[in-house]
């Protein structure tokens, strides 16, 4: 019996008894997500829980809506770097780096946001992950590189680079798992003390994360991913 089978069996118990479920997810790079029956989702860093704890509070968290953007045909995968809305109604700090996780075949997938006030306007917006080795731990960088590698592999497997209009991650569960894993990577990055904002932009969708609202953002992303089975490159390109 696999670990997943045990988990599925235990999750059925609160439906027919007074048993409390306490779910904890810990990533190899130190992000901890906790959910207890009747309580709010909690997101924190393992090494510094008091300074980085974020809870999902429905009454105070702003509604985070994904932005759908057409991406054009696969042969023109070189898209413009995503930017963030800097309107006055956004409650965000101008301090720290602003990152964009933007999936584009043949790139690292990580960029400095061109509109974020905390970024140096003279730097190259595309980020080589090796340049961050002195800034962030190897565990997160390796996990991020692996995640982007899965995107590149799916892009080639679907022959998107040959203009065949094949779909990315054709298996629904695989696609959902990939999107949620990317959200966890984005959440960890948003909780870093030197980060002011993270834009998570996988295959045509866009979500924003900031330290104080990471838990609410993660809840919204997961809900959108699980409720919309059409989140794939082909549907976005066709404008569905």
GROMACS .gro file of C-alpha atoms in nm, residues 21-143:
model
  123
   21UNK     CA    1  -0.733   1.598   1.014
   22UNK     CA    2  -0.401   1.783   1.029
   23UNK     CA    3  -0.236   1.795   0.686
   24UNK     CA    4   0.127   1.907   0.655
   25UNK     CA    5   0.319   1.938   0.330
   26UNK     CA    6   0.693   2.008   0.343
   27UNK     CA    7   0.896   2.069   0.028
   28UNK     CA    8   1.266   1.979  -0.005
   29UNK     CA    9   1.347   2.352  -0.007
   30UNK     CA   10   1.177   2.430   0.324
   31UNK     CA   11   0.825   2.552   0.245
   32UNK     CA   12   0.564   2.418   0.486
   33UNK     CA   13   0.191   2.421   0.411
   34UNK     CA   14  -0.041   2.320   0.693
   35UNK     CA   15  -0.416   2.268   0.701
   36UNK     CA   16  -0.613   2.151   1.003
   37UNK     CA   17  -0.984   2.073   1.007
   38UNK     CA   18  -1.175   2.392   1.087
   39UNK     CA   19  -0.868   2.617   1.069
   40UNK     CA   20  -0.709   2.844   0.808
   41UNK     CA   21  -0.443   2.731   0.565
   42UNK     CA   22  -0.097   2.826   0.692
   43UNK     CA   23   0.213   2.878   0.477
   44UNK     CA   24   0.558   2.932   0.630
   45UNK     CA   25   0.928   2.874   0.589
   46UNK     CA   26   1.080   2.592   0.792
   47UNK     CA   27   1.390   2.788   0.895
   48UNK     CA   28   1.208   3.103   1.010
   49UNK     CA   29   0.843   3.030   1.094
   50UNK     CA   30   0.771   3.336   1.308
   51UNK     CA   31   0.890   3.588   1.049
   52UNK     CA   32   0.735   3.426   0.745
   53UNK     CA   33   0.405   3.274   0.856
   54UNK     CA   34   0.111   3.357   0.632
   55UNK     CA   35  -0.246   3.245   0.690
   56UNK     CA   36  -0.542   3.246   0.457
   57UNK     CA   37  -0.804   3.478   0.607
   58UNK     CA   38  -1.114   3.494   0.381
   59UNK     CA   39  -1.250   3.810   0.545
   60UNK     CA   40  -0.936   4.017   0.490
   61UNK     CA   41  -0.766   3.864   0.187
   62UNK     CA   42  -0.820   4.030  -0.146
   63UNK     CA   43  -0.969   3.826  -0.427
   64UNK     CA   44  -0.696   3.707  -0.660
   65UNK     CA   45  -0.812   3.642  -1.012
   66UNK     CA   46  -0.601   3.478  -1.281
   67UNK     CA   47  -0.546   3.684  -1.593
   68UNK     CA   48  -0.574   3.491  -1.916
   69UNK     CA   49  -0.355   3.612  -2.198
   70UNK     CA   50  -0.339   3.474  -2.554
   71UNK     CA   51   0.006   3.345  -2.634
   72UNK     CA   52   0.001   3.314  -3.012
   73UNK     CA   53   0.121   3.015  -3.207
   74UNK     CA   54   0.386   2.777  -3.069
   75UNK     CA   55   0.645   2.882  -3.325
   76UNK     CA   56   0.642   3.232  -3.181
   77UNK     CA   57   0.703   3.123  -2.824
   78UNK     CA   58   0.925   3.422  -2.754
   79UNK     CA   59   0.670   3.635  -2.570
   80UNK     CA   60   0.719   3.968  -2.402
   81UNK     CA   61   0.825   3.959  -2.037
   82UNK     CA   62   0.517   3.990  -1.813
   83UNK     CA   63   0.470   4.305  -1.610
   84UNK     CA   64   0.271   4.380  -1.297
   85UNK     CA   65   0.000   4.634  -1.236
   86UNK     CA   66   0.144   4.920  -1.031
   87UNK     CA   67  -0.185   5.107  -0.982
   88UNK     CA   68  -0.230   5.297  -0.657
   89UNK     CA   69  -0.495   5.056  -0.527
   90UNK     CA   70  -0.244   4.771  -0.501
   91UNK     CA   71  -0.112   4.725  -0.149
   92UNK     CA   72   0.248   4.632  -0.218
   93UNK     CA   73   0.588   4.734  -0.097
   94UNK     CA   74   0.838   4.894  -0.332
   95UNK     CA   75   1.123   4.730  -0.143
   96UNK     CA   76   1.288   4.407  -0.251
   97UNK     CA   77   1.312   4.224  -0.581
   98UNK     CA   78   1.015   4.175  -0.808
   99UNK     CA   79   1.025   3.842  -0.992
  100UNK     CA   80   0.820   3.694  -1.273
  101UNK     CA   81   0.797   3.317  -1.315
  102UNK     CA   82   0.723   3.308  -1.685
  103UNK     CA   83   0.733   2.981  -1.878
  104UNK     CA   84   0.899   3.032  -2.215
  105UNK     CA   85   1.071   2.740  -2.387
  106UNK     CA   86   1.449   2.762  -2.387
  107UNK     CA   87   1.473   3.008  -2.096
  108UNK     CA   88   1.531   2.963  -1.723
  109UNK     CA   89   1.168   3.059  -1.658
  110UNK     CA   90   1.266   3.328  -1.408
  111UNK     CA   91   1.281   3.702  -1.479
  112UNK     CA   92   1.311   4.034  -1.304
  113UNK     CA   93   0.984   4.221  -1.343
  114UNK     CA   94   1.046   4.524  -1.563
  115UNK     CA   95   0.784   4.737  -1.386
  116UNK     CA   96   0.877   4.657  -1.027
  117UNK     CA   97   1.023   4.967  -0.854
  118UNK     CA   98   1.263   4.762  -0.642
  119UNK     CA   99   1.448   4.624  -0.945
  120UNK     CA  100   1.750   4.785  -1.107
  121UNK     CA  101   1.628   4.910  -1.448
  122UNK     CA  102   1.974   4.851  -1.594
  123UNK     CA  103   1.986   4.476  -1.529
  124UNK     CA  104   1.908   4.202  -1.779
  125UNK     CA  105   1.549   4.096  -1.708
  126UNK     CA  106   1.611   3.730  -1.787
  127UNK     CA  107   1.777   3.553  -1.493
  128UNK     CA  108   2.034   3.276  -1.516
  129UNK     CA  109   1.968   3.054  -1.216
  130UNK     CA  110   2.342   3.022  -1.158
  131UNK     CA  111   2.352   3.394  -1.083
  132UNK     CA  112   2.127   3.334  -0.781
  133UNK     CA  113   2.346   3.072  -0.614
  134UNK     CA  114   2.475   3.324  -0.359
  135UNK     CA  115   2.125   3.459  -0.295
  136UNK     CA  116   1.904   3.151  -0.254
  137UNK     CA  117   1.966   2.791  -0.142
  138UNK     CA  118   2.056   2.520  -0.388
  139UNK     CA  119   1.751   2.314  -0.291
  140UNK     CA  120   1.510   2.576  -0.426
  141UNK     CA  121   1.718   2.647  -0.737
  142UNK     CA  122   1.739   2.276  -0.820
  143UNK     CA  123   1.366   2.229  -0.765
   0.00000   0.00000   0.00000
